[in-house]
Amino acid sequence: MQAAIRVLPARLFQLSSGCRHRVTGVGNSRRHRASVSLLLIGDEILSGKVQDRNLYKTAKLLAGAGITLKSVEVLPDSIDVIASTIRSALLSGSVNGVVTSGGIGPTHDDVTYEAIALATDTELKLDEMTAKQMEKMSRKKYGEGWEMNEWRRKMAVLPTPSHIQRVEGLWCPVVTAYLQAEAGKGAGVTALPGVPPLFDKMLSAAISERDGVFHPMVKASRVVASVFTQMTEGDIAALLTECQNNVAKKGIMIGSYPAFNMAEGMMDYRVKVSIEGDEKEDVEDVAFWLAQRLDGRMTIGDK
């Protein structure tokens, strides 16, 4: 459920030095949160033929589950490039998982499963259940004239062994493979289709359902506050830098985003300052302190 928004005019708050001292203290270190890398796969994205829509959805779904999206890369339809990128991420120990988007269809340039098998030292084997589900659901949708052929069967040839999660209403499963030297222990790579509605449904299932590969990583989402000011980024850069340095050990992140439509009267502020962290009280204290000094309007919640 989305956090309730309450508008708190800066002039109503006078922050004490004690409040600021509590925020800048080192006492509460940042909670450990799982992190994920996203690989967007497809020559069509790199060439501008198709506009990706899965990055934004991934960021929102993971953030809502308290999981950090650590990095994003766009890769060509190359087995070697995809495999080396996946393997490097899995061996680095810097992320808890890798998600791929695209490249699991029936055509010659759909090579993600092959790349995952190469990266994780697994084999490619026909998953009979996936093939049966594909045939059953496809004939129901397209009629009895639909026939299984080698290209369609390719979509059921999966890295093996792997964690397979069935999603209601879909024949395509969420497939997660692990480096065989670390099978089931370290980070895994999860393959999802690039088609946005399918990607959304399958990633949501991987996060929310009990057998989902990301379900054990879920934590409470981070607390967000915003301060809206008429000052420009150049005016407030020094203050924001000082504040970020003071609260970094608390795991609080501060960002600033200029409003480009103000000239047309569409925005009532020049800069939005975002304050994000694990502890609600700490985030509010930082936001109060900034709102007072920026003569700004403050909200609590992701707005």
XYZ file of C-alpha atoms in Angstrom:
303
model
C 0.000 0.000 0.000
C 1.321 3.444 -0.896
C 2.426 5.564 2.030
C 0.061 8.357 3.001
C 1.234 11.818 2.012
C 1.193 14.606 4.565
C 2.343 18.083 3.613
C 4.548 19.696 6.234
C 5.406 23.376 5.561
C 9.001 24.061 6.561
C 8.074 27.133 8.621
C 6.274 24.894 11.161
C 9.484 23.161 12.196
C 12.386 24.415 14.288
C 14.956 21.632 14.507
C 17.014 21.434 17.651
C 20.740 20.732 17.644
C 19.958 17.534 19.548
C 17.772 16.317 16.704
C 20.500 16.982 14.186
C 23.063 15.283 16.417
C 20.926 12.149 16.642
C 20.575 11.960 12.866
C 24.256 12.380 12.147
C 25.371 9.849 14.739
C 26.803 6.484 13.701
C 24.653 4.408 16.038
C 22.262 2.837 13.502
C 24.180 1.328 10.608
C 22.373 0.613 7.355
C 20.475 -2.679 7.234
C 21.794 -5.202 4.770
C 19.548 -5.355 1.735
C 19.737 -7.800 -1.133
C 20.794 -6.392 -4.495
C 20.136 -7.408 -8.088
C 21.656 -6.574 -11.479
C 19.440 -6.296 -14.563
C 20.581 -7.286 -18.063
C 18.419 -6.023 -20.932
C 19.151 -8.236 -23.911
C 18.496 -7.493 -27.560
C 20.065 -5.965 -30.647
C 16.725 -4.227 -31.181
C 17.223 -2.169 -28.002
C 20.783 -1.175 -28.897
C 19.747 -0.171 -32.419
C 16.738 1.861 -31.281
C 14.189 -0.362 -33.022
C 12.475 -1.136 -29.720
C 12.141 1.020 -26.617
C 12.728 -0.892 -23.389
C 9.925 -0.740 -20.830
C 11.200 -3.255 -18.302
C 13.841 -1.197 -16.497
C 11.369 1.147 -14.799
C 9.084 -1.720 -13.790
C 12.016 -3.687 -12.367
C 13.190 -0.728 -10.302
C 9.692 -0.124 -8.889
C 8.982 -3.776 -8.069
C 12.354 -4.338 -6.421
C 12.222 -1.076 -4.463
C 8.757 -1.965 -3.202
C 10.165 -5.278 -1.967
C 13.145 -3.665 -0.248
C 15.608 -5.047 -2.820
C 18.230 -2.777 -4.394
C 18.607 -2.595 -8.174
C 22.375 -2.182 -8.243
C 23.161 -1.946 -11.954
C 21.685 -2.179 -15.451
C 23.374 -3.175 -18.705
C 22.080 -3.469 -22.264
C 23.650 -6.373 -24.161
C 23.547 -7.608 -27.763
C 22.211 -11.011 -28.826
C 25.620 -12.627 -28.375
C 26.062 -15.846 -26.401
C 29.647 -14.998 -25.447
C 28.892 -11.431 -24.342
C 25.831 -12.430 -22.319
C 27.576 -15.423 -20.731
C 30.698 -13.500 -19.721
C 28.624 -10.664 -18.233
C 26.495 -13.086 -16.205
C 29.464 -15.103 -14.993
C 31.381 -11.994 -13.930
C 28.384 -10.760 -11.937
C 27.846 -14.134 -10.243
C 31.517 -14.517 -9.324
C 31.914 -10.939 -8.100
C 29.861 -11.491 -4.966
C 28.558 -7.938 -5.299
C 24.933 -8.908 -6.021
C 22.475 -11.503 -4.752
C 21.010 -12.167 -8.166
C 20.984 -11.307 -11.864
C 17.805 -10.832 -13.909
C 17.802 -11.068 -17.698
C 15.098 -9.555 -19.883
C 14.622 -10.940 -23.387
C 16.172 -13.521 -25.659
C 14.131 -16.602 -24.698
C 11.884 -16.789 -27.770
C 11.937 -19.263 -30.704
C 14.069 -17.427 -33.272
C 17.767 -17.640 -34.154
C 18.683 -14.521 -32.168
C 17.075 -15.762 -28.937
C 20.175 -17.078 -27.177
C 19.726 -16.220 -23.494
C 19.167 -19.784 -22.266
C 22.289 -20.929 -24.134
C 24.284 -18.080 -22.606
C 23.029 -18.868 -19.095
C 23.967 -22.536 -19.486
C 27.457 -21.517 -20.602
C 27.823 -19.028 -17.742
C 26.668 -21.433 -15.021
C 28.226 -24.690 -16.299
C 24.777 -26.246 -16.658
C 23.319 -28.274 -19.530
C 20.484 -27.462 -21.904
C 17.715 -30.048 -21.613
C 14.099 -30.226 -22.706
C 11.775 -29.594 -19.770
C 8.841 -31.876 -20.519
C 6.400 -30.026 -18.253
C 7.119 -26.692 -19.937
C 6.686 -28.257 -23.385
C 3.371 -29.860 -22.388
C 2.066 -26.625 -20.876
C 3.104 -24.694 -23.991
C 1.255 -27.112 -26.252
C -1.872 -27.236 -24.098
C -2.211 -23.466 -23.640
C -1.245 -22.621 -27.230
C -3.820 -24.988 -28.727
C -6.465 -23.540 -26.455
C -5.536 -20.025 -27.584
C -4.780 -20.588 -31.286
C -6.841 -23.692 -32.052
C -6.071 -27.326 -32.777
C -4.131 -26.304 -35.884
C -1.273 -25.147 -33.671
C 1.617 -27.614 -33.867
C 4.779 -28.070 -31.876
C 7.914 -27.692 -33.992
C 11.626 -27.547 -33.224
C 11.621 -23.752 -32.919
C 8.771 -23.683 -30.421
C 10.295 -26.611 -28.554
C 13.462 -24.539 -28.206
C 11.611 -22.338 -25.689
C 11.272 -25.364 -23.379
C 14.965 -26.288 -23.556
C 16.200 -24.884 -20.259
C 19.457 -24.670 -18.296
C 19.524 -27.804 -16.135
C 19.634 -28.138 -13.176
C 17.732 -24.971 -12.338
C 14.999 -23.639 -10.074
C 11.742 -23.633 -12.048
C 8.778 -21.610 -10.821
C 5.416 -22.059 -12.534
C 3.301 -18.922 -12.896
C -0.473 -19.213 -13.024
C -1.879 -18.699 -16.509
C 1.499 -18.919 -18.265
C 3.369 -21.854 -19.755
C 6.707 -20.034 -19.656
C 8.313 -20.571 -16.220
C 10.616 -18.363 -14.182
C 13.972 -20.130 -14.604
C 16.888 -19.515 -12.231
C 20.263 -21.204 -12.688
C 23.241 -21.187 -10.318
C 26.940 -21.681 -10.856
C 27.361 -25.405 -10.333
C 30.307 -24.877 -8.001
C 27.948 -22.824 -5.808
C 24.657 -24.531 -6.671
C 21.847 -23.168 -4.536
C 24.272 -21.226 -2.329
C 25.390 -18.090 -4.133
C 23.785 -15.671 -6.548
C 21.651 -17.034 -9.364
C 20.603 -15.742 -12.768
C 16.884 -15.534 -13.510
C 15.677 -15.497 -17.126
C 12.509 -13.571 -17.986
C 10.898 -12.746 -21.348
C 11.318 -9.266 -22.777
C 7.599 -8.812 -23.540
C 6.554 -6.238 -20.888
C 3.242 -7.785 -19.685
C 4.891 -11.210 -19.297
C 7.998 -9.717 -17.699
C 5.881 -7.791 -15.164
C 3.779 -10.793 -14.187
C 6.722 -13.166 -13.872
C 8.973 -10.793 -11.922
C 6.081 -10.025 -9.569
C 5.617 -13.760 -9.006
C 9.344 -14.271 -8.397
C 9.201 -11.587 -5.702
C 5.845 -12.232 -4.046
C 5.134 -15.956 -4.250
C 6.508 -18.290 -1.601
C 8.471 -20.390 -4.100
C 9.752 -17.292 -5.892
C 13.524 -16.986 -6.114
C 13.501 -13.404 -4.777
C 10.896 -13.954 -2.049
C 13.498 -14.728 0.676
C 15.213 -11.390 -0.093
C 12.120 -9.253 0.536
C 12.330 -6.640 3.298
C 10.296 -3.578 4.207
C 10.619 -0.914 1.525
C 12.766 2.103 2.312
C 11.214 5.287 3.695
C 11.124 8.258 1.316
C 10.638 11.956 2.031
C 10.806 14.886 -0.379
C 11.549 18.587 -0.040
C 10.409 20.974 -2.793
C 12.249 24.291 -3.029
C 12.348 27.410 -5.211
C 16.153 27.462 -4.979
C 18.296 26.119 -7.831
C 20.662 23.147 -7.674
C 23.633 25.503 -7.848
C 22.335 27.311 -4.753
C 21.889 24.162 -2.670
C 24.698 21.866 -3.871
C 27.087 22.679 -0.999
C 24.401 22.176 1.653
C 23.271 18.854 0.164
C 26.864 17.614 -0.029
C 27.472 18.480 3.628
C 24.228 16.832 4.683
C 24.881 13.663 2.656
C 28.347 13.327 4.175
C 26.852 13.635 7.660
C 24.146 10.988 7.191
C 25.836 8.497 4.846
C 26.725 6.122 7.685
C 23.034 5.893 8.501
C 22.372 4.522 5.026
C 20.449 7.658 4.049
C 20.611 8.714 0.404
C 19.939 12.272 -0.751
C 19.264 13.187 -4.379
C 18.169 16.345 -6.199
C 16.032 16.612 -9.332
C 15.366 19.916 -11.144
C 11.886 20.684 -12.493
C 12.207 21.565 -16.175
C 8.579 22.605 -16.701
C 8.519 25.458 -14.211
C 8.707 28.090 -16.969
C 5.382 26.853 -18.333
C 3.825 27.123 -14.888
C 3.444 23.358 -14.572
C 5.573 23.051 -11.424
C 5.529 25.068 -8.195
C 9.170 24.292 -7.378
C 12.586 24.449 -9.016
C 14.197 21.429 -7.342
C 12.872 18.301 -5.653
C 15.210 16.881 -3.002
C 14.674 13.204 -2.178
C 15.680 11.693 1.176
C 15.608 7.893 1.428
C 16.547 5.535 4.253
C 15.559 2.570 6.407
C 14.476 4.386 9.576
C 11.408 6.638 9.352
C 12.463 8.873 12.236
C 15.915 9.494 10.767
C 14.535 10.254 7.299
C 12.002 12.705 8.733
C 14.659 14.457 10.822
C 16.905 14.965 7.794
C 13.956 16.162 5.718
C 12.885 18.631 8.435
C 16.420 19.983 8.676
C 16.686 20.441 4.895
C 13.189 21.875 4.503
C 13.951 24.605 7.027
C 17.207 25.590 5.342
C 15.815 25.414 1.807
C 12.597 27.240 2.728
C 10.849 24.265 1.202
C 7.662 22.250 1.259
C 8.006 18.726 2.617
C 6.117 15.479 2.016
C 6.458 12.006 3.490
C 5.968 9.230 0.952
C 7.092 8.346 -2.561
C 5.895 11.443 -4.413
